[in-house]
Coordinates of C-alpha atoms in Angstrom, one line a residue:
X993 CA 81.8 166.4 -1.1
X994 CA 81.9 170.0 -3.0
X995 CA 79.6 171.9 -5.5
X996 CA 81.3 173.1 -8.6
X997 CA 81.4 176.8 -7.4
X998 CA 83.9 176.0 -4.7
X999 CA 86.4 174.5 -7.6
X1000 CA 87.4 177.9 -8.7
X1001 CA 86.4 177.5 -12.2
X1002 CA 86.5 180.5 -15.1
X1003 CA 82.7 182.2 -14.8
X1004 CA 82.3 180.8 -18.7
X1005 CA 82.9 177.3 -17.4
X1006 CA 80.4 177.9 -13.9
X1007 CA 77.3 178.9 -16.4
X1008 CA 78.2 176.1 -19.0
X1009 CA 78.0 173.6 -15.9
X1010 CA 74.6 175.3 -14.4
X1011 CA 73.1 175.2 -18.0
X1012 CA 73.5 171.7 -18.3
X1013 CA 71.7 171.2 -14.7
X1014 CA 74.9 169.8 -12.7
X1015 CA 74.9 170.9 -9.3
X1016 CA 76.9 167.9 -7.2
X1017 CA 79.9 165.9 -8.9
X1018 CA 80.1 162.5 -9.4
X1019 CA 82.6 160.4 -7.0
X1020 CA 85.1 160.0 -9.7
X1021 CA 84.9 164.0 -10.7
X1022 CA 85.0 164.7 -6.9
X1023 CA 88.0 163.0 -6.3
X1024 CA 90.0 163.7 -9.7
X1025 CA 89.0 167.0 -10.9
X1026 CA 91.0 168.8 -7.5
X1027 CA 94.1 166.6 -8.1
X1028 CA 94.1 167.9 -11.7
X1029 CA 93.5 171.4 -11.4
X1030 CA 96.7 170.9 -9.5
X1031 CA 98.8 169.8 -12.4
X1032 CA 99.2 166.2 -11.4
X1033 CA 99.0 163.0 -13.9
X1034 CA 95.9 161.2 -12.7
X1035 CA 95.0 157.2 -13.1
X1036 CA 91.4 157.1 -12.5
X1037 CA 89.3 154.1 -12.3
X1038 CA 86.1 153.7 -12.7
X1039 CA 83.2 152.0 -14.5
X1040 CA 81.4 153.8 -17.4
X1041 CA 78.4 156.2 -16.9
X1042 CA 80.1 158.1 -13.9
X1043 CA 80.9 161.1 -15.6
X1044 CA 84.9 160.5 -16.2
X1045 CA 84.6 163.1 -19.1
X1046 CA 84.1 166.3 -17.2
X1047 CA 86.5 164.6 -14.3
X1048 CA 89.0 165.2 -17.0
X1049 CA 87.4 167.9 -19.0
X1050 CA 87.2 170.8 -16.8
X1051 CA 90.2 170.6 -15.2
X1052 CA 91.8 170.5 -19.1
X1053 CA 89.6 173.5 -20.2
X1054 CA 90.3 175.4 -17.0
X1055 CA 94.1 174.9 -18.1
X1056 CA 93.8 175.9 -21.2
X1057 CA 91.6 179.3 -19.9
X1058 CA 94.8 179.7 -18.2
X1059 CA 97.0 180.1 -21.0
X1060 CA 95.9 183.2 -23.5
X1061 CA 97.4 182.7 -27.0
X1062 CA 95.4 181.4 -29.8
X1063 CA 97.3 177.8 -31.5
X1064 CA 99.8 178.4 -34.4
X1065 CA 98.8 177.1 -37.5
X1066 CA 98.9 172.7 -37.2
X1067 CA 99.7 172.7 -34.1
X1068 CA 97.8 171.4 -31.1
X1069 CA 97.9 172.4 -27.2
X1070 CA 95.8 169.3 -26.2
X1071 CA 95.4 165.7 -27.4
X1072 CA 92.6 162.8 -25.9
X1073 CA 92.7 159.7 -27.4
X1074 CA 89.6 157.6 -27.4
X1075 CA 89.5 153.7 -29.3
X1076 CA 86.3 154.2 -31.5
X1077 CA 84.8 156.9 -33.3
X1078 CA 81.6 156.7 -31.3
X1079 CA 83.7 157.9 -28.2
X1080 CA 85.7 160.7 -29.9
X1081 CA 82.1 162.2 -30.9
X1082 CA 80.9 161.7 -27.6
X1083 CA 84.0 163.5 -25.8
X1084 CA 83.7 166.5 -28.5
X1085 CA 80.0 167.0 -27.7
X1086 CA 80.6 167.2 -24.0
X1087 CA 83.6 169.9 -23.9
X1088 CA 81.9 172.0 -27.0
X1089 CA 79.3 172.3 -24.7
X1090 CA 81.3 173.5 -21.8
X1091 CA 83.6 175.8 -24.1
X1092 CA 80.7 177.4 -26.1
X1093 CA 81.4 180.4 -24.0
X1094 CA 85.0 180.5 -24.5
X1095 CA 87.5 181.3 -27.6
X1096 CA 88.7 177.7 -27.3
X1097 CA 88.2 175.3 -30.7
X1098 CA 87.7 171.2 -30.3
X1099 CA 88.5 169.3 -33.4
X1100 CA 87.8 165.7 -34.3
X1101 CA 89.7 163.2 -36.3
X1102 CA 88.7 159.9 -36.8
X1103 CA 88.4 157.4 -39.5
X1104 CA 85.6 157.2 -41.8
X1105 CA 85.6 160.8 -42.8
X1106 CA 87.5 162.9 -45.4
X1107 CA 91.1 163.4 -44.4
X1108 CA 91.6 166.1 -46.6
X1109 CA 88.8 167.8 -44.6
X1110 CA 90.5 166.8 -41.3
X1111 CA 93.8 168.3 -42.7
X1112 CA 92.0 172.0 -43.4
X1113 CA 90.7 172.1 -39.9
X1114 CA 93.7 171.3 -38.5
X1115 CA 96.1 173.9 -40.4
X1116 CA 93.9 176.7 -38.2
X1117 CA 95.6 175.3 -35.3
X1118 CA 93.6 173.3 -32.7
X1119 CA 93.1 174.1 -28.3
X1120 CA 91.4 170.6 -28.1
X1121 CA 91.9 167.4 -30.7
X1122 CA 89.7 164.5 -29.9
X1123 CA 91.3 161.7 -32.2
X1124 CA 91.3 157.6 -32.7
X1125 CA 95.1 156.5 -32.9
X1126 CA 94.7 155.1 -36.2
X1127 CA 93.8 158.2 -38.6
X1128 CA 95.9 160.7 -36.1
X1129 CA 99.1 158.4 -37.3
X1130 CA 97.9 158.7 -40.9
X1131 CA 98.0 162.6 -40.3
X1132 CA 101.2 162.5 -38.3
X1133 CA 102.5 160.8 -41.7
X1134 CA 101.2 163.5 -43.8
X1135 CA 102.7 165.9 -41.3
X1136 CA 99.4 167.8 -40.9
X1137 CA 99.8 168.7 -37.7
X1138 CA 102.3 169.6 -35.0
X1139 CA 102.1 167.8 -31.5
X1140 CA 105.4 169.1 -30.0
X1141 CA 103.2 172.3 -28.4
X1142 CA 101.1 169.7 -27.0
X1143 CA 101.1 169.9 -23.4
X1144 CA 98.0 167.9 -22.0
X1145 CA 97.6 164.5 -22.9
X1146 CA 93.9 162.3 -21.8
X1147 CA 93.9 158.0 -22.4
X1148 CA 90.4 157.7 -22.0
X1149 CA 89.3 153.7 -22.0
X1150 CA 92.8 153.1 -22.1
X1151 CA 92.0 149.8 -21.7
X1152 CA 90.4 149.3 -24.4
X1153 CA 92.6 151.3 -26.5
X1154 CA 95.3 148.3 -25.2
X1155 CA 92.7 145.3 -26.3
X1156 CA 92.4 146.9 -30.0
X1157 CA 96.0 146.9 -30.3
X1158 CA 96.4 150.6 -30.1
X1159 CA 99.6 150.1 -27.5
X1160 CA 101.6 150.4 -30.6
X1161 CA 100.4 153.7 -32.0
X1162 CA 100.9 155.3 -28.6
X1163 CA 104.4 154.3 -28.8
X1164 CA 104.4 156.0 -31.9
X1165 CA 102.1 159.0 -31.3
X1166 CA 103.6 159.9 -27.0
X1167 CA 107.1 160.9 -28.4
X1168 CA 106.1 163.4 -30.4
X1169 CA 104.2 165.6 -27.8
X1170 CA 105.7 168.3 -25.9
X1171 CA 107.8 168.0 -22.5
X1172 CA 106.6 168.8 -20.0
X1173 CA 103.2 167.7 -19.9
X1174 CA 100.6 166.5 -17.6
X1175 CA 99.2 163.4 -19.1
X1176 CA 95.7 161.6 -17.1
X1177 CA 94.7 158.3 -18.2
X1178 CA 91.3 156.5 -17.1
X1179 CA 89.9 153.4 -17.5
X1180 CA 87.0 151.0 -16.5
X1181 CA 89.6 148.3 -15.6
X1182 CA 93.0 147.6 -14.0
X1183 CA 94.6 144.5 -16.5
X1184 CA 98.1 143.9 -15.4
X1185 CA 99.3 145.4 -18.8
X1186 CA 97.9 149.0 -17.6
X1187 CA 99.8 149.1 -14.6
X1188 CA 102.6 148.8 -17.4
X1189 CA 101.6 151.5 -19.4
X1190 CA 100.8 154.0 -16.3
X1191 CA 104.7 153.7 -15.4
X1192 CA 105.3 154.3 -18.9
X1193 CA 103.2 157.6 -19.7
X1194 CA 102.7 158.8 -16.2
X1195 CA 104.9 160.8 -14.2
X1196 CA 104.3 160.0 -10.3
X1197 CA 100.4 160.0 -10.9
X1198 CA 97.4 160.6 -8.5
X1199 CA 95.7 157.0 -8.4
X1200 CA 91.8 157.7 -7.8
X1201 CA 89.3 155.0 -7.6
X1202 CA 85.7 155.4 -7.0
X1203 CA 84.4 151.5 -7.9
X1204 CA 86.2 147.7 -8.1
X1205 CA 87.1 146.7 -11.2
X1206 CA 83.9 144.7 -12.6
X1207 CA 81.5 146.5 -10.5
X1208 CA 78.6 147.9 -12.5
X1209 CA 76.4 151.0 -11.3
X1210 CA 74.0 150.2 -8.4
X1211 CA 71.1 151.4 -10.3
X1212 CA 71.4 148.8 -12.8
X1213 CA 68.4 145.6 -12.4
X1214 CA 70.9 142.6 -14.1
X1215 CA 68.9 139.1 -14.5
X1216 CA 69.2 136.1 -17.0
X1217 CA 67.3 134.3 -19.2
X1218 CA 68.0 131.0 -19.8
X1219 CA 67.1 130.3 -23.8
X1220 CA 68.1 128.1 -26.4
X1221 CA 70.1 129.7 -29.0
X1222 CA 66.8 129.3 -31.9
X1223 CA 64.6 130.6 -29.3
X1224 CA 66.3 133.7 -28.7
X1225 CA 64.4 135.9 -31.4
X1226 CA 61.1 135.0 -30.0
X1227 CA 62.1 135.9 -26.3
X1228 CA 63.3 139.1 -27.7
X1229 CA 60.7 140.0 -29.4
X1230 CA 58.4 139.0 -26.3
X1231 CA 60.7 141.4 -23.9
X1232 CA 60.8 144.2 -26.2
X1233 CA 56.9 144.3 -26.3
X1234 CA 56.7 144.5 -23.0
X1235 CA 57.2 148.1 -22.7
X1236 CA 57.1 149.2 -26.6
X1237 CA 58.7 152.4 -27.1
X1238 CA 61.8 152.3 -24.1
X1239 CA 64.9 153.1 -25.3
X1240 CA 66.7 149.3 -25.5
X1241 CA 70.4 148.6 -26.9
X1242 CA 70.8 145.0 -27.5
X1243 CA 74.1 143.5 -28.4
X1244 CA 75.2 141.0 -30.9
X1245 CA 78.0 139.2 -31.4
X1246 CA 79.0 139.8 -34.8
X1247 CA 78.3 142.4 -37.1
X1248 CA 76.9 139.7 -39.4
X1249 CA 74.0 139.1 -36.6
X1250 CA 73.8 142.0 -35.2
X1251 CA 72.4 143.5 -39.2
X1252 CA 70.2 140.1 -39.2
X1253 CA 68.6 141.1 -36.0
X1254 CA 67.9 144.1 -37.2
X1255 CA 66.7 143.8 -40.5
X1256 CA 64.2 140.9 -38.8
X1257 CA 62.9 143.0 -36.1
X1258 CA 62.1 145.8 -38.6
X1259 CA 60.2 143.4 -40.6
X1260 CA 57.9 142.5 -37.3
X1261 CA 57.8 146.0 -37.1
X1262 CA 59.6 147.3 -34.5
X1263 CA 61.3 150.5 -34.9
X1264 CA 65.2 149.5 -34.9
X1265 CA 68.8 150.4 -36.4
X1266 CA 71.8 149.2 -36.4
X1267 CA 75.6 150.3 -35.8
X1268 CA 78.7 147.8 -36.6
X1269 CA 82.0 147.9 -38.0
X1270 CA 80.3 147.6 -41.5
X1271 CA 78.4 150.7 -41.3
X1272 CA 79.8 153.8 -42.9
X1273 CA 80.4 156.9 -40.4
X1274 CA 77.9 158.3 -41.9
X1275 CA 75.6 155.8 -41.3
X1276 CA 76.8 155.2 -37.6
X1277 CA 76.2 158.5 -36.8
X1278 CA 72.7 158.9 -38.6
X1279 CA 71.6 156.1 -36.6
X1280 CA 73.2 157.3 -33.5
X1281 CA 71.3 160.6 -33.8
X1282 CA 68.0 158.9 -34.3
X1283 CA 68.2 156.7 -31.1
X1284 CA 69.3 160.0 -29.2
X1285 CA 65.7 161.9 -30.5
X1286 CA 63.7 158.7 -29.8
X1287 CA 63.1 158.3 -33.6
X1288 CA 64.6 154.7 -33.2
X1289 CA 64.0 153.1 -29.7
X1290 CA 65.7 149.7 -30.5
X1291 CA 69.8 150.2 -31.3
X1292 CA 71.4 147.0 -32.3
X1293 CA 75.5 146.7 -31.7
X1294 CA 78.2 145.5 -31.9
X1295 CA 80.9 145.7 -29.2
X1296 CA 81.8 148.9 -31.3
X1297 CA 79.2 150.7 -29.3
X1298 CA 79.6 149.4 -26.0
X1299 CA 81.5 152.6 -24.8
X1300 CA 80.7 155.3 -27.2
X1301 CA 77.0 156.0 -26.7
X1302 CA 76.1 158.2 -23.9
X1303 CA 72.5 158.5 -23.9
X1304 CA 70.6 158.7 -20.1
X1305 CA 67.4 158.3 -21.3
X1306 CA 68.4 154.0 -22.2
X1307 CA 65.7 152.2 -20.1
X1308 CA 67.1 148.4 -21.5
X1309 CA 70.6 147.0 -22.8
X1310 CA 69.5 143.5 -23.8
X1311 CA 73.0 141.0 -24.0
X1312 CA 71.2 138.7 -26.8
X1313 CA 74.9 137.6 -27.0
X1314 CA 76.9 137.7 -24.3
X1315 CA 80.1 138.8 -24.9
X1316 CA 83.5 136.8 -25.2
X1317 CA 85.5 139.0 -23.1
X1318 CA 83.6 139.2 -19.2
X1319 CA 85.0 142.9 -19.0
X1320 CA 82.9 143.9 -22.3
X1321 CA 79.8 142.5 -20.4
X1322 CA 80.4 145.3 -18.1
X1323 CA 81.1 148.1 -20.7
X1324 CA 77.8 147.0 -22.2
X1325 CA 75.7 147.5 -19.1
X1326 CA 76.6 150.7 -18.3
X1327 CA 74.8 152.3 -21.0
X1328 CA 72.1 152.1 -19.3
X1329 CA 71.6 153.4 -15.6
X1330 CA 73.1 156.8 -16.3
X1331 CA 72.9 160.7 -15.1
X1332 CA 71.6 159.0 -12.1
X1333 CA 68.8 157.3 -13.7
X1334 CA 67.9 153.6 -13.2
X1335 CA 67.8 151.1 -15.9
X1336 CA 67.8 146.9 -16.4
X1337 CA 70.1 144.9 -17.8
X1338 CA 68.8 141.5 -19.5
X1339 CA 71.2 138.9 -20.4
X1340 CA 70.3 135.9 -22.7
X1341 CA 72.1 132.4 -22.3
X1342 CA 72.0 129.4 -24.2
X1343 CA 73.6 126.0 -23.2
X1344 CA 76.7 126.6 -24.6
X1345 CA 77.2 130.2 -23.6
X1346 CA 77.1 129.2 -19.8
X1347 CA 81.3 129.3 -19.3
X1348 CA 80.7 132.7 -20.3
X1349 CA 78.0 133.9 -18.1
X1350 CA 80.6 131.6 -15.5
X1351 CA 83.3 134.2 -16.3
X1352 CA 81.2 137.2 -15.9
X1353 CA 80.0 136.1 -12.8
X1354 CA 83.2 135.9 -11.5
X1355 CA 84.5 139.0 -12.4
X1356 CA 81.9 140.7 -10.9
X1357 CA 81.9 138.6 -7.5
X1358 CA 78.1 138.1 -7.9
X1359 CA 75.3 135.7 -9.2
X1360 CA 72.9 137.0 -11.7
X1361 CA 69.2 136.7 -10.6
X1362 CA 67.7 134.2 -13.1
X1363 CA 64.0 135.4 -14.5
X1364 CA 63.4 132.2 -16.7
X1365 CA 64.6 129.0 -18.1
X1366 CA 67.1 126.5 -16.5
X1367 CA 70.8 126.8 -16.0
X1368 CA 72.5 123.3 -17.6
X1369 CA 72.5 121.1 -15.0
X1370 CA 76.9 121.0 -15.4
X1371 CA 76.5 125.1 -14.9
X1372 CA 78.3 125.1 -11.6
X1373 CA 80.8 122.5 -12.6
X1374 CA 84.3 123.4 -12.9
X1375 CA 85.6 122.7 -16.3
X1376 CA 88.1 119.9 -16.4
X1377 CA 91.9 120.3 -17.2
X1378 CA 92.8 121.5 -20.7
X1379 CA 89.4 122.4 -20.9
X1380 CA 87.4 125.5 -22.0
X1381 CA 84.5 127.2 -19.8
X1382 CA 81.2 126.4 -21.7
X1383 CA 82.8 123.6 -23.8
X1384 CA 81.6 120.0 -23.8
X1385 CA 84.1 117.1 -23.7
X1386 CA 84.1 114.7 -26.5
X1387 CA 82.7 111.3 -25.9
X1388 CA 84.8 108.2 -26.7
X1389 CA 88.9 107.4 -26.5
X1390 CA 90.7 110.4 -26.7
X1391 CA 92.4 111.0 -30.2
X1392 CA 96.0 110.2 -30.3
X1393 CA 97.7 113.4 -31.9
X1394 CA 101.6 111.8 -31.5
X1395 CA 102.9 111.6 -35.2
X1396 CA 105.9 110.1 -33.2
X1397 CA 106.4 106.5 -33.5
X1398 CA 105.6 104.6 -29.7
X1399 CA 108.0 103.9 -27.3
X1400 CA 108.7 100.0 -28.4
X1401 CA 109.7 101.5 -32.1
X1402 CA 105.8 100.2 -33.3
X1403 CA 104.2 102.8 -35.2
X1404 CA 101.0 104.1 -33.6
X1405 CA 98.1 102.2 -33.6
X1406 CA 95.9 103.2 -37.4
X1407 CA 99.1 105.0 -39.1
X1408 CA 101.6 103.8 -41.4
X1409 CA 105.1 103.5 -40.7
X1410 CA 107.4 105.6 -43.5
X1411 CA 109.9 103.7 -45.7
X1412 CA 113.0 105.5 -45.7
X1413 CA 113.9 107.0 -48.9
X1414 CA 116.9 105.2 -51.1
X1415 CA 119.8 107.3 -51.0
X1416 CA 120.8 108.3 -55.3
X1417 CA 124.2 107.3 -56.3
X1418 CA 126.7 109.8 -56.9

């Protein structure tokens, strides 16, 4: 273990990191941030709220310290691609604070916002470009900017970037930057398709990894409720009175519910917002803001959210859903428990959600604690074959789905058998 001062850093970049109160880094900073400020690529793994952003933000700014020379008009010395807009904000906030000292300029694109006032700030020529694949292909069309002087290249939640679908803008987006470069990418988890896109991006990387795949912070409380689907509002409602005023992020399913949630706590008046894919930016971010002040305590989301809101002070992320995807479940989580602080982590389950709860449980190689209800009494039963997790069998005989006529030639049983067709003279 180190303290910043012995990394070397520019002075400008010391008093940035004193100002904000750091003094120790994480394990994931401690064991990248050296290995970077080298000039190797770097894999790092780890789950969210351990401070991956400065592991890959100071060594970038100290890099770009190194080499004097404002940009050239559209072009761009260093690219980080993020999967949502909430995470691109996030990243920008963290490395304007550490280069308010410094000469260096951090531009955001993403989608949602004015692209002719995306193109402007870009013609000035751009040190840092925070940007979602999507609208930085719709300014590579429009030739706005110039990524062949680009010579640092961050993935950060790469593996969510792959479950989006944004594998295919990388393809697109990679080429383009300059040769040679050092490229880091990090991640929560390790799916067999990011080995893939390691080898393909990464030039003999630096693997570091401070956590198992599925492992959530230690400071996280996780426990279960064990509700019927219509009494989920009411438990909710009884949890969230509890300790009125806490900082609680509860997660939905579907944008649809996630706005009904909303709209029905603030009619029992609790003090809640929303953020989904329906929501403008503008919106998003409005709402965003007022949970960061404590002007909103109760943030309902979407999945949207799960890794773009870094906010220490969360006491509560309530799954009211659980998530279809066991790795989300873990995203979700750590939003709470962060900067070192402690935090719960109540999931809610209903009978037919218990295949996922299974799956999460898995992943995570543990049992959550239960703190009400009943588990189904088929919860530890292992699904049959051709099966889902969570899915009940249907009673009676099997349907037959054949539209093929049985082996003797008889056509199956409830089904009529087809005349063939007279053949039209000629």
């Amino acid at each position: 273990m180190y303290d910043f001062d012995m990394l070397g850093l520019a002075p400008q970049l010391n008093t940035a990191i004193k100002e904000a109160g750091l003094t120790e880094p994480t394990p994931i900073q401690n064991k990248a941030i050296p290995l970077a400020l080298e000039g190797h690529d770097v894999l790092g793994l780890a789950q969210t709220g351990t401070g991956k952003t400065l592991a890959f933000g100071l060594p970038l700014i100290q890099h770009l310290l190194d080499q004097p020379g404002k940009p050239r008009e559209k072009t761009v010395k260093a690219l980080i691609l993020a999967p949502t807009r909430e995470l691109v904000n996030q990243i920008a906030d963290s490395l304007r604070n550490l280069t308010a000292k410094t000469k260096l300029r951090v531009v955001t694109v993403v989608g949602g916002q004015s692209i002719g006032k995306q193109i402007k700030l870009l013609s000035r020529g751009t040190d840092i470009l925070v940007a979602t694949p999507g609208r930085l292909i719709d300014l590579m069309d429009r030739r706005a900017l110039d990524l062949s002087t680009a010579r640092h290249l961050v993935l950060d939640e790469a593996d969510q970037m792959l479950d989006m679908g944004f594998i295919h803008d990388l393809r697109k987006i990679a080429p383009k930057l300059g040769t040679p470069r050092q490229t880091m990418l990090f991640s929560a988890t390790m799916p067999k398709q990011m080995e893939e896109l390691s080898q393909a991006y990464l030039s003999n990387p630096k693997r570091v990894q401070v956590a198992p795949p599925g492992k959530a912070a230690d400071k996280i409380t996780q426990s279960v409720h064990f509700v019927p689907g219509p009494e989920k509002p009411s438990k909710l409602r009884e949890i969230l009175s509890n300790d009125a005023g806490a900082l609680t992020l509860v997660f939905a399913r579907t944008k649809h519910g996630a706005e009904k949630l909303m709209k029905g706590l603030v009619a029992d008046g609790f003090n809640a917002a929303s953020i989904h894919g329906n929501k403008t930016q503008g919106q998003r971010d409005r709402a965003l803001k007022a949970f960061r002040q404590g002007t909103v305590n109760i943030l309902v989301a979407t999945d949207v959210a799960a890794r773009g809101i870094d906010i220490p002070g969360v006491a509560y992320v309530i799954n009211y859903d659980l998530p279809e995807v066991a790795d989300n479940y873990v995203h979700r989580i750590g939003r709470t428990a962060r900067a070192g602080r402690e935090g719960q982590a109540i999931a809610f389950c209903a009978h037919e959600e218990a295949g996922l709860l299974r799956d999460i449980e898995k992943l995570m190689k543990i049992t959550i604690p239960v703190a009400s209800g009943t588990p189904p009494t088929d919860f530890t039963a292992r699904p049959k074959r051709g099966q889902k997790q969570g899915q009940r069998r249907r009673s009676g005989p099997p349907r037959n789905r054949s539209s093929k006529p049985a082996g003797n030639g008889q056509a199956p049983q409830g089904t009529k058998r087809r005349r063939p067709r007279r053949r039209k003279a000629a």
